[in-house]
XYZ file of C-alpha atoms in Angstrom:
659
model
C -30.410 54.448 33.984
C -33.857 54.665 32.485
C -32.887 57.859 30.640
C -29.846 56.138 29.193
C -31.947 53.232 27.914
C -34.272 55.651 26.099
C -31.398 57.385 24.427
C -29.973 54.000 23.323
C -33.355 52.999 21.887
C -33.699 56.224 19.897
C -30.182 55.817 18.545
C -30.895 52.209 17.504
C -34.129 53.284 15.844
C -32.382 55.997 13.831
C -29.695 53.536 12.740
C -32.317 50.936 11.611
C -34.234 53.648 9.789
C -31.172 54.616 7.785
C -30.565 50.847 7.007
C -34.144 50.447 5.747
C -33.930 53.511 3.528
C -30.615 52.561 2.016
C -30.788 48.746 1.831
C -34.153 47.161 2.451
C -36.526 49.719 1.005
C -35.683 48.992 -2.623
C -36.920 45.415 -1.919
C -40.114 46.470 -0.234
C -43.186 44.680 -1.631
C -45.125 47.154 -3.620
C -48.480 46.021 -4.985
C -46.843 45.241 -8.329
C -44.102 43.255 -6.698
C -46.604 41.360 -4.578
C -48.494 40.317 -7.718
C -45.289 39.140 -9.384
C -44.197 37.211 -6.271
C -47.604 35.534 -5.938
C -47.576 34.591 -9.602
C -44.053 33.119 -9.285
C -45.013 31.206 -6.132
C -48.151 29.845 -7.777
C -46.198 28.725 -10.827
C -43.566 27.090 -8.571
C -46.241 25.196 -6.695
C -47.941 24.117 -9.910
C -44.751 23.026 -11.649
C -43.463 21.483 -8.419
C -46.659 19.501 -8.165
C -46.357 18.443 -11.788
C -42.733 17.464 -11.213
C -43.597 15.538 -8.052
C -46.446 13.800 -9.909
C -44.145 12.642 -12.697
C -41.429 11.666 -10.189
C -43.837 9.553 -8.135
C -45.309 8.119 -11.332
C -41.824 7.076 -12.399
C -41.255 5.344 -9.068
C -44.714 3.822 -9.144
C -44.888 2.520 -12.711
C -43.374 -0.876 -11.795
C -45.017 -1.282 -8.390
C -46.332 -4.830 -7.873
C -49.982 -5.780 -7.806
C -51.328 -4.761 -4.414
C -54.611 -6.639 -4.683
C -53.331 -9.891 -3.181
C -52.499 -8.751 0.314
C -54.435 -11.545 2.024
C -52.721 -14.447 0.228
C -49.020 -14.914 1.000
C -46.805 -16.782 -1.414
C -45.903 -20.122 0.185
C -43.254 -22.711 -0.448
C -44.821 -25.804 1.149
C -42.678 -27.370 3.846
C -41.890 -31.005 4.581
C -41.799 -31.888 8.273
C -40.303 -35.279 9.177
C -41.336 -37.085 12.342
C -40.581 -40.308 14.146
C -43.412 -42.738 14.848
C -44.154 -41.102 18.206
C -44.652 -37.701 16.568
C -41.258 -36.183 17.431
C -40.221 -33.719 14.730
C -36.578 -34.043 13.754
C -36.169 -32.283 10.411
C -37.869 -29.768 8.173
C -37.418 -28.610 4.602
C -38.849 -25.550 2.869
C -40.525 -22.525 4.409
C -42.603 -23.173 7.481
C -45.680 -21.012 7.991
C -47.566 -21.381 11.218
C -51.241 -20.808 11.787
C -52.536 -17.362 10.836
C -53.346 -16.237 14.371
C -55.651 -13.171 14.643
C -54.056 -10.266 16.485
C -56.718 -10.423 19.190
C -55.632 -13.985 20.071
C -51.948 -13.111 20.476
C -50.645 -12.043 23.889
C -50.712 -8.284 24.242
C -47.123 -8.270 25.466
C -46.002 -9.830 22.161
C -47.331 -6.884 20.157
C -45.899 -4.488 22.750
C -42.481 -6.178 22.521
C -42.488 -5.807 18.740
C -43.562 -2.184 18.907
C -40.953 -1.371 21.575
C -38.097 -2.624 19.458
C -39.390 -1.875 15.948
C -41.923 1.002 15.899
C -42.914 2.782 19.124
C -45.154 5.289 17.329
C -46.966 2.669 15.262
C -50.437 3.887 16.265
C -49.482 7.570 15.823
C -48.166 7.761 12.240
C -49.716 7.263 8.847
C -47.303 4.637 7.535
C -44.145 6.779 7.410
C -42.790 8.160 10.690
C -41.098 11.483 9.931
C -39.938 11.875 13.534
C -38.563 8.336 13.525
C -36.663 9.015 10.297
C -35.178 12.219 11.736
C -34.200 10.440 14.948
C -32.550 7.610 13.021
C -30.641 10.029 10.751
C -29.341 11.960 13.767
C -28.265 8.762 15.543
C -26.521 7.458 12.423
C -24.715 10.768 11.815
C -23.558 10.889 15.412
C -22.296 7.281 15.296
C -20.725 7.622 11.874
C -22.459 4.452 10.738
C -25.928 2.986 10.447
C -27.087 2.129 13.971
C -30.819 2.762 13.610
C -33.399 2.261 10.914
C -36.330 4.525 10.290
C -38.698 2.003 8.734
C -42.063 1.566 10.366
C -43.847 -1.755 10.815
C -46.092 -0.756 7.918
C -43.067 -0.130 5.694
C -41.577 -3.489 6.662
C -44.851 -5.207 5.840
C -44.935 -3.428 2.484
C -41.412 -4.611 1.758
C -42.181 -8.201 2.820
C -45.390 -8.316 0.820
C -44.450 -6.594 -2.382
C -40.772 -5.688 -2.759
C -37.337 -7.271 -3.042
C -34.684 -6.947 -0.308
C -32.448 -4.724 -2.460
C -31.290 -1.486 -0.807
C -31.812 1.343 -3.284
C -33.365 4.795 -3.070
C -36.018 3.758 -5.582
C -37.026 0.745 -3.488
C -37.186 2.950 -0.360
C -39.511 5.442 -2.053
C -41.720 2.616 -3.292
C -41.772 1.175 0.215
C -43.055 4.498 1.591
C -45.686 4.787 -1.118
C -46.956 1.273 -0.435
C -46.923 1.896 3.323
C -49.167 4.927 2.880
C -51.475 2.865 0.648
C -51.636 0.101 3.285
C -52.483 2.594 6.014
C -55.225 4.058 3.833
C -56.655 0.610 2.970
C -56.336 -1.401 6.183
C -56.739 -0.779 9.888
C -53.783 -0.646 12.256
C -54.760 -3.992 13.794
C -54.942 -5.638 10.365
C -51.506 -4.300 9.438
C -49.915 -5.379 12.713
C -51.562 -8.811 12.527
C -50.430 -9.338 8.935
C -46.874 -8.342 9.885
C -46.693 -10.719 12.857
C -48.079 -13.610 10.795
C -45.658 -13.154 7.890
C -42.358 -11.826 9.195
C -39.286 -14.090 8.889
C -37.999 -15.237 12.291
C -35.108 -17.556 11.426
C -34.729 -21.322 10.960
C -37.031 -21.229 7.934
C -39.999 -19.983 9.974
C -42.410 -17.302 8.808
C -44.788 -15.776 11.322
C -44.784 -15.798 15.100
C -46.805 -19.017 15.325
C -44.335 -21.044 13.251
C -41.413 -19.584 15.210
C -43.067 -20.295 18.564
C -43.702 -23.905 17.582
C -40.144 -24.460 16.367
C -38.346 -22.648 19.182
C -40.651 -23.384 22.116
C -42.861 -26.249 20.998
C -46.098 -24.292 21.516
C -48.547 -22.008 19.746
C -47.835 -18.279 19.717
C -51.064 -17.902 21.706
C -49.388 -19.526 24.705
C -45.942 -17.926 24.879
C -44.867 -16.054 27.998
C -43.386 -12.570 28.242
C -39.786 -13.749 28.058
C -40.501 -15.810 24.951
C -42.336 -12.866 23.387
C -39.290 -10.665 23.975
C -37.067 -13.313 22.413
C -39.233 -13.478 19.280
C -39.296 -9.690 18.994
C -35.532 -9.626 19.343
C -35.163 -11.873 16.299
C -36.540 -9.221 13.956
C -33.226 -7.377 13.680
C -31.201 -10.409 12.524
C -33.244 -13.647 12.540
C -30.475 -16.062 11.624
C -27.930 -14.522 13.976
C -30.220 -14.411 17.013
C -32.164 -17.644 16.445
C -32.094 -19.554 19.758
C -31.315 -22.768 17.891
C -28.098 -21.172 16.597
C -27.029 -18.730 19.304
C -29.066 -19.158 22.507
C -26.863 -16.783 24.496
C -27.144 -13.995 21.924
C -30.867 -14.625 21.629
C -31.329 -14.175 25.374
C -29.133 -11.062 25.463
C -31.200 -9.543 22.669
C -34.428 -10.481 24.494
C -33.122 -8.741 27.620
C -32.621 -5.579 25.546
C -36.202 -5.819 24.297
C -37.476 -6.097 27.876
C -35.521 -2.980 28.839
C -37.088 -1.093 25.935
C -40.518 -2.256 27.019
C -39.879 -0.765 30.466
C -38.598 2.428 28.868
C -41.732 2.784 26.726
C -44.042 1.951 29.620
C -45.391 -1.330 28.248
C -44.227 -3.248 31.352
C -42.871 -2.322 34.746
C -39.619 -3.291 36.423
C -41.213 -6.156 38.355
C -42.511 -7.738 35.139
C -39.110 -7.305 33.514
C -37.348 -9.141 36.355
C -39.904 -11.941 36.265
C -39.504 -12.313 32.498
C -35.715 -12.440 32.863
C -36.128 -15.272 35.346
C -38.376 -17.089 32.862
C -35.718 -16.601 30.211
C -33.378 -18.910 32.060
C -35.900 -21.702 31.543
C -36.258 -21.218 27.799
C -35.137 -24.383 26.053
C -35.607 -24.100 22.301
C -36.968 -27.214 20.630
C -33.743 -28.185 18.890
C -34.304 -30.914 16.327
C -32.072 -33.964 16.240
C -29.528 -34.203 13.467
C -30.360 -37.259 11.281
C -29.598 -34.972 8.347
C -28.511 -37.690 5.912
C -31.634 -39.713 6.612
C -33.796 -36.594 6.378
C -32.405 -35.635 2.977
C -32.907 -39.188 1.703
C -36.491 -39.396 2.978
C -37.539 -35.901 1.863
C -36.956 -36.833 -1.785
C -39.058 -39.967 -1.397
C -41.856 -38.131 0.407
C -42.022 -35.496 -2.328
C -42.346 -38.164 -5.001
C -44.997 -40.066 -3.044
C -47.093 -37.009 -2.133
C -46.828 -35.281 -5.486
C -47.708 -31.600 -5.813
C -50.141 -30.861 -2.972
C -49.391 -27.154 -2.588
C -49.613 -27.693 1.185
C -47.232 -28.386 4.043
C -46.875 -32.130 4.558
C -46.096 -34.073 7.715
C -44.203 -37.313 7.106
C -44.145 -40.089 9.694
C -40.978 -42.139 9.220
C -39.541 -45.390 10.515
C -36.627 -43.675 12.260
C -36.019 -44.674 15.878
C -34.553 -41.549 17.476
C -32.950 -43.511 20.292
C -31.140 -45.772 17.826
C -30.273 -42.799 15.611
C -28.647 -40.967 18.489
C -26.764 -44.109 19.491
C -25.525 -44.542 15.917
C -24.344 -40.933 15.699
C -22.755 -41.089 19.141
C -20.788 -44.290 18.619
C -19.774 -43.430 15.073
C -18.301 -40.122 16.218
C -16.671 -41.754 19.266
C -15.043 -44.425 17.082
C -13.667 -41.847 14.678
C -12.401 -39.737 17.569
C -10.623 -42.767 18.998
C -9.303 -44.452 15.854
C -9.709 -41.895 13.069
C -6.361 -40.110 13.269
C -4.237 -43.159 13.984
C -5.995 -45.185 11.306
C -6.364 -42.346 8.777
C -10.106 -42.967 8.718
C -11.753 -39.946 7.179
C -15.346 -41.121 6.980
C -17.757 -43.728 8.252
C -21.370 -44.672 7.615
C -23.914 -46.857 9.400
C -27.290 -48.249 8.375
C -29.602 -50.288 10.606
C -32.731 -52.106 9.386
C -35.581 -53.844 11.175
C -36.426 -57.380 9.948
C -39.100 -56.015 7.571
C -36.726 -53.440 6.039
C -37.783 -50.419 8.118
C -34.837 -48.039 8.470
C -34.160 -47.488 12.185
C -30.837 -45.608 12.052
C -29.059 -43.963 9.135
C -25.774 -42.057 9.315
C -24.369 -41.131 5.907
C -21.117 -39.597 7.115
C -19.300 -37.885 9.919
C -20.808 -34.388 9.554
C -23.562 -33.343 7.149
C -22.580 -29.684 7.513
C -19.108 -30.421 6.167
C -20.175 -32.871 3.470
C -23.676 -33.659 2.210
C -22.356 -36.630 0.223
C -24.350 -39.639 1.441
C -22.154 -42.710 1.952
C -25.142 -44.969 2.569
C -26.776 -44.639 -0.844
C -24.583 -42.461 -3.073
C -21.207 -44.088 -2.469
C -20.310 -47.396 -4.127
C -17.158 -49.065 -2.879
C -15.456 -52.402 -3.268
C -16.922 -54.829 -0.753
C -13.834 -56.948 -0.068
C -14.463 -60.163 1.852
C -17.921 -58.933 2.882
C -18.957 -60.391 -0.483
C -17.852 -63.940 0.413
C -21.192 -65.038 1.925
C -22.671 -64.905 -1.593
C -19.883 -67.204 -2.849
C -20.584 -69.733 -0.123
C -24.350 -69.427 -0.561
C -24.070 -70.434 -4.210
C -21.741 -73.272 -3.168
C -24.191 -74.471 -0.482
C -26.927 -74.530 -3.120
C -24.579 -76.718 -5.161
C -24.059 -79.155 -2.263
C -21.355 -77.633 -0.040
C -21.751 -78.272 3.706
C -20.142 -76.428 6.627
C -17.850 -79.380 7.372
C -16.830 -79.915 3.750
C -13.022 -80.065 3.689
C -11.338 -77.556 1.386
C -7.711 -76.694 0.696
C -6.031 -73.477 1.799
C -2.826 -73.327 -0.228
C -1.174 -71.104 -2.856
C -3.219 -70.994 -6.036
C -2.661 -69.776 -9.566
C -5.363 -69.857 -12.199
C -4.041 -68.434 -15.423
C -2.296 -65.223 -14.413
C -4.450 -64.760 -11.307
C -2.687 -65.673 -8.067
C -4.421 -64.353 -4.924
C -2.987 -64.665 -1.427
C -4.439 -64.634 2.053
C -4.470 -61.455 4.112
C -1.746 -62.730 6.450
C 0.175 -64.590 3.729
C -0.277 -67.790 5.777
C -1.745 -71.079 4.510
C -3.507 -73.596 6.724
C -3.754 -76.634 4.501
C -7.011 -78.577 4.888
C -9.824 -76.540 6.468
C -13.584 -76.825 6.671
C -15.845 -74.463 4.745
C -16.958 -73.024 8.091
C -13.372 -72.224 9.076
C -12.587 -70.795 5.645
C -15.475 -68.311 5.897
C -14.822 -67.520 9.565
C -11.150 -66.724 8.911
C -11.884 -65.140 5.501
C -9.383 -67.256 3.574
C -8.964 -65.843 0.068
C -7.490 -68.863 -1.665
C -10.364 -71.096 -0.552
C -13.006 -68.594 -1.742
C -11.338 -68.381 -5.153
C -11.219 -72.186 -5.430
C -14.900 -72.429 -4.517
C -15.845 -69.776 -7.076
C -13.751 -71.499 -9.732
C -15.469 -74.825 -9.018
C -19.101 -73.630 -9.012
C -18.795 -70.905 -11.658
C -19.495 -67.173 -11.606
C -23.088 -67.193 -12.850
C -24.618 -68.905 -9.755
C -22.901 -66.392 -7.475
C -24.199 -63.441 -9.498
C -27.711 -64.905 -9.347
C -27.526 -65.478 -5.580
C -26.245 -61.961 -4.886
C -28.878 -60.403 -7.138
C -31.676 -62.407 -5.555
C -30.704 -61.089 -2.119
C -30.523 -57.434 -3.179
C -27.189 -56.609 -4.825
C -28.167 -54.510 -7.849
C -24.806 -53.011 -8.848
C -22.930 -54.629 -11.765
C -20.635 -57.476 -10.703
C -17.297 -58.471 -12.176
C -17.385 -61.672 -14.212
C -13.985 -62.971 -13.165
C -12.412 -64.793 -10.233
C -11.595 -61.530 -8.428
C -15.305 -61.454 -7.593
C -14.495 -63.863 -4.747
C -12.422 -61.148 -3.068
C -15.063 -58.445 -3.434
C -13.529 -56.331 -6.195
C -17.017 -55.344 -7.381
C -18.628 -52.245 -5.899
C -21.857 -51.866 -3.956
C -23.451 -49.301 -1.681
C -23.855 -49.768 2.033
C -27.616 -49.800 1.426
C -27.302 -52.701 -1.031
C -24.982 -54.782 1.108
C -27.001 -54.268 4.295
C -30.220 -55.088 2.440
C -28.713 -58.310 1.112
C -27.633 -59.357 4.609
C -31.126 -58.461 5.867
C -32.532 -60.923 3.332
C -30.209 -63.584 4.780
C -31.483 -62.694 8.267
C -35.056 -63.021 6.927
C -34.442 -66.614 5.905
C -33.987 -65.883 2.223
C -37.036 -63.681 1.781
C -36.563 -60.477 -0.184
C -36.250 -57.310 1.934
C -37.015 -53.829 0.626
C -35.776 -50.954 2.795
C -38.401 -48.296 3.469
C -38.641 -45.146 5.553
C -42.071 -43.521 4.966
C -45.005 -44.825 7.003
C -47.587 -42.126 6.291
C -47.989 -38.619 4.891
C -50.639 -36.105 5.852
C -51.232 -32.460 5.129
C -51.206 -29.937 7.957
C -54.984 -29.991 8.438
C -54.704 -33.655 9.396
C -55.917 -35.320 6.200
C -53.878 -38.441 5.431
C -52.861 -38.648 1.790
C -50.624 -41.731 1.968
C -50.140 -44.735 4.197
C -47.770 -47.563 3.477
C -49.888 -50.608 2.707
C -49.700 -53.568 5.025
C -46.988 -55.732 3.542
C -47.712 -59.264 2.534
C -45.112 -61.864 3.438
C -42.294 -61.161 0.973
C -41.500 -63.887 -1.547
C -38.741 -66.384 -0.954
C -35.777 -65.214 -3.007
C -33.300 -67.938 -2.063
C -33.735 -71.490 -0.763
C -34.331 -71.087 3.029
C -32.425 -74.293 3.808
C -29.310 -72.951 2.100
C -29.765 -69.627 3.903
C -30.026 -71.438 7.255
C -26.752 -73.250 6.616
C -25.062 -69.990 5.545
C -26.369 -68.212 8.658
C -24.875 -70.918 10.831
C -21.497 -70.474 9.109
C -21.696 -66.677 9.447
C -22.270 -67.049 13.189
C -18.810 -68.602 13.351
C -17.363 -65.399 11.853
C -18.536 -63.539 14.959
C -17.879 -66.239 17.513
C -14.412 -67.368 16.486
C -13.400 -65.664 13.251
C -12.400 -62.243 11.962
C -15.497 -60.606 13.479
C -14.826 -61.518 17.116
C -14.895 -57.854 18.204
C -18.560 -57.777 17.208
C -19.629 -60.512 19.655
C -22.755 -59.746 21.689
C -24.607 -61.391 24.565
C -26.802 -63.172 22.022
C -26.559 -64.950 18.695
C -25.232 -62.776 15.886
C -23.954 -63.484 12.391
C -21.968 -61.303 10.044
C -18.958 -60.805 7.844
C -15.933 -58.548 7.775
C -14.572 -56.970 4.614
C -11.290 -55.243 3.790
C -10.246 -54.084 0.330
C -6.842 -53.774 -1.286
C -4.441 -51.324 0.371
C -6.976 -50.831 3.193
C -9.113 -48.460 1.164
C -12.379 -49.824 2.570
C -13.299 -51.637 5.764
C -16.719 -53.217 6.359
C -18.661 -55.105 8.950
C -22.221 -56.154 8.168
C -24.156 -58.428 10.489
C -27.490 -59.249 12.065
C -29.332 -60.514 15.106
C -32.960 -61.553 15.253
C -33.895 -57.851 15.763
C -31.690 -55.767 13.460
C -29.411 -55.959 10.464
C -26.690 -53.312 10.608
C -23.954 -52.394 8.167
C -20.858 -50.296 8.833
C -18.382 -48.894 6.308
C -15.187 -46.902 6.903
C -12.747 -45.311 4.472
C -11.862 -42.051 2.730
C -13.846 -40.208 0.080
C -10.721 -39.728 -2.061
C -10.050 -43.486 -1.907
C -6.856 -42.919 0.095
C -5.545 -45.899 2.043
C -6.193 -46.230 5.737
C -3.445 -47.426 8.095
C -4.051 -51.163 8.332
C -7.708 -50.726 9.257
C -9.607 -53.972 8.645
C -13.266 -54.841 8.868
C -12.602 -56.821 12.018
C -11.167 -53.736 13.727
C -12.883 -50.354 14.055
C -15.960 -51.289 11.933
C -16.649 -54.427 13.990
C -16.173 -52.457 17.206
C -18.583 -49.733 16.063
C -21.087 -52.409 15.047
C -20.777 -54.011 18.483
C -21.181 -50.731 20.386
C -24.243 -49.684 18.416
C -25.884 -53.123 18.461
C -25.255 -53.561 22.202
C -27.154 -50.297 22.765
C -29.886 -51.298 20.302
C -30.395 -54.708 21.951
C -30.293 -53.405 25.528
C -33.415 -54.561 27.358
C -34.528 -56.864 24.560
C -34.789 -60.603 25.218
C -32.136 -62.682 23.460
C -33.559 -64.704 20.602
C -31.909 -67.409 18.526
C -31.380 -66.923 14.828
C -33.587 -69.061 12.533
C -33.241 -72.808 13.211
C -31.908 -75.144 10.566
C -34.096 -78.046 11.620
C -37.497 -76.354 11.448
C -36.838 -74.814 8.071
C -35.549 -78.048 6.619
C -38.469 -80.132 7.895
C -40.975 -77.533 6.702
C -39.516 -77.591 3.204
C -39.524 -81.374 3.099
C -43.134 -81.543 4.319
C -44.238 -78.977 1.753
C -42.524 -81.016 -0.939
C -44.747 -83.977 -0.029
C -42.046 -86.462 0.995
C -42.998 -89.565 2.985
C -42.905 -89.539 6.763
C -40.133 -92.102 6.762
C -38.022 -90.071 4.381
C -38.702 -86.911 6.401
C -37.770 -88.631 9.662
C -34.597 -90.105 8.214
C -33.547 -86.787 6.664
C -34.450 -84.885 9.837
C -32.417 -87.227 12.024
C -29.498 -87.005 9.594
C -29.620 -83.191 9.495
C -30.174 -83.019 13.250
C -27.102 -85.134 13.907
C -25.114 -82.972 11.508
C -26.207 -79.765 13.221
C -25.581 -81.180 16.695
C -22.024 -82.011 15.675
C -21.601 -78.479 14.276
C -22.739 -76.965 17.564
C -20.596 -79.332 19.632
C -23.604 -81.020 21.280
C -23.499 -84.810 21.801
């Protein structure tokens, strides 16, 4: 066998020798050929270097300024809070504290490295092995399933480049990554990345994300939370726990598996972190979106250009806000389809004008149009209190007898809602039952100008019609205006200005605005006339068209329904709150026989019952005290005051049915 192998070797050698002589030898490197080859190689290297220089110069000529690495570009945020410090809305980009890498949990950096760049401490900014691995995986899958960018490249892109996906941008990203690695340490690069990266919900940096999602600093997050934050890097909006908690947890579980695979944690730690994950409850902010949008504009104007994040303490009562949203949605679910009610709005004010609840529509995500301030609709019979107020100032009393009968003044001939006529009625009954013919007669008798003055003094700022249709509420007003005007009635005739901003401070704690302590607002309308009107409006709730709004305490209000059921209102007040409700359709389409005494009054009742729960019942302002105070201030004699007081007292006692 050994002899045979030798013979085969000799034969193979002879064959290769013949091949070399006939084929390869002509290409053998003689000294002359070696010189030529060396010269060609040298020229190729030189010209290749020149070409590469010009190519890189072409890619680099429009690179951004790299001298401002330490100062990120910020769009200051506006954070809105209730009085107890609960955050419920945010606008703009939110940057958390710039936390040094050494103060962040080690498992957070390990989680990010496991999912984004395992070889971070082993490459010089561009990971050739990572690029090759990603290309192979993408070719095998037939689509892009892995990226080859390092953490340094991602930081370079976030700091200096646009998100566009082009070959030029990719080359520039690599060049900047190499520059970063040459200029900064690995810890500085990783720290800068973690403090700047976008993590969904408008948050930039792990500290901002930890505060929004978990209500704590990034220094204090646990392993499960760290895995969740690292999982957001692939698709922040998609995996944000406020949007998709289940997907966020599934992605975090994948990160934990990768951490085990890379040796950053063991299986016991992974299981413990998965158990912690079940307890993660992201700090989801309450809706209040219409209120938030309204207040953010005001806060910006008040604060001016600070260049810093601002924290705004508002008047919103989150308990009342949630009750308003809950009952508004429940009412629309119950009556919306049958009544063809497309939209509703609710506004609730404290006695001093502080906004406690504000719902500008059914769903802010579907429509940002604010029906509290932006929408102006005909007020219907909700305007009648201003008619009777002007009449009371002219001498009308609740027991004044008026006529409810067909009326025609010129070509104008209004009718009652039910087309029924009651003959002689008192002013109290006429307002309680919202009789149109009586209101028109009263307006005709006292004139339009006094009514316009009374409405304007209480807070109606929209233009008013100067004809008899004003008595039926054909003029338009916003829910904010109408509720404010009723709040002034509840305040005894003193002007009320709605407000929502209590204080503004920048993130370092410095207060830059605080609402000044309000002096007692001026009297806008005669308090005695207001007291009489309030007493009449209580009858609307107790025995009139607003009976569905009755509470376990004194309340006054007025229903309103416009022509063809296009608008339905109920606005009323107790000693604690003034609340207005509107229902209708944005396209002005008719509802199906929905009146102010129906769904709006019921919504008002449900919300106000929740708002008043646990509060002691208090009477609305007394007629006697206000009258006697005015007479005493006017300097009348004691005898005159006593006589007038006894006369008014007897009148009021008869009104209340007390002997």
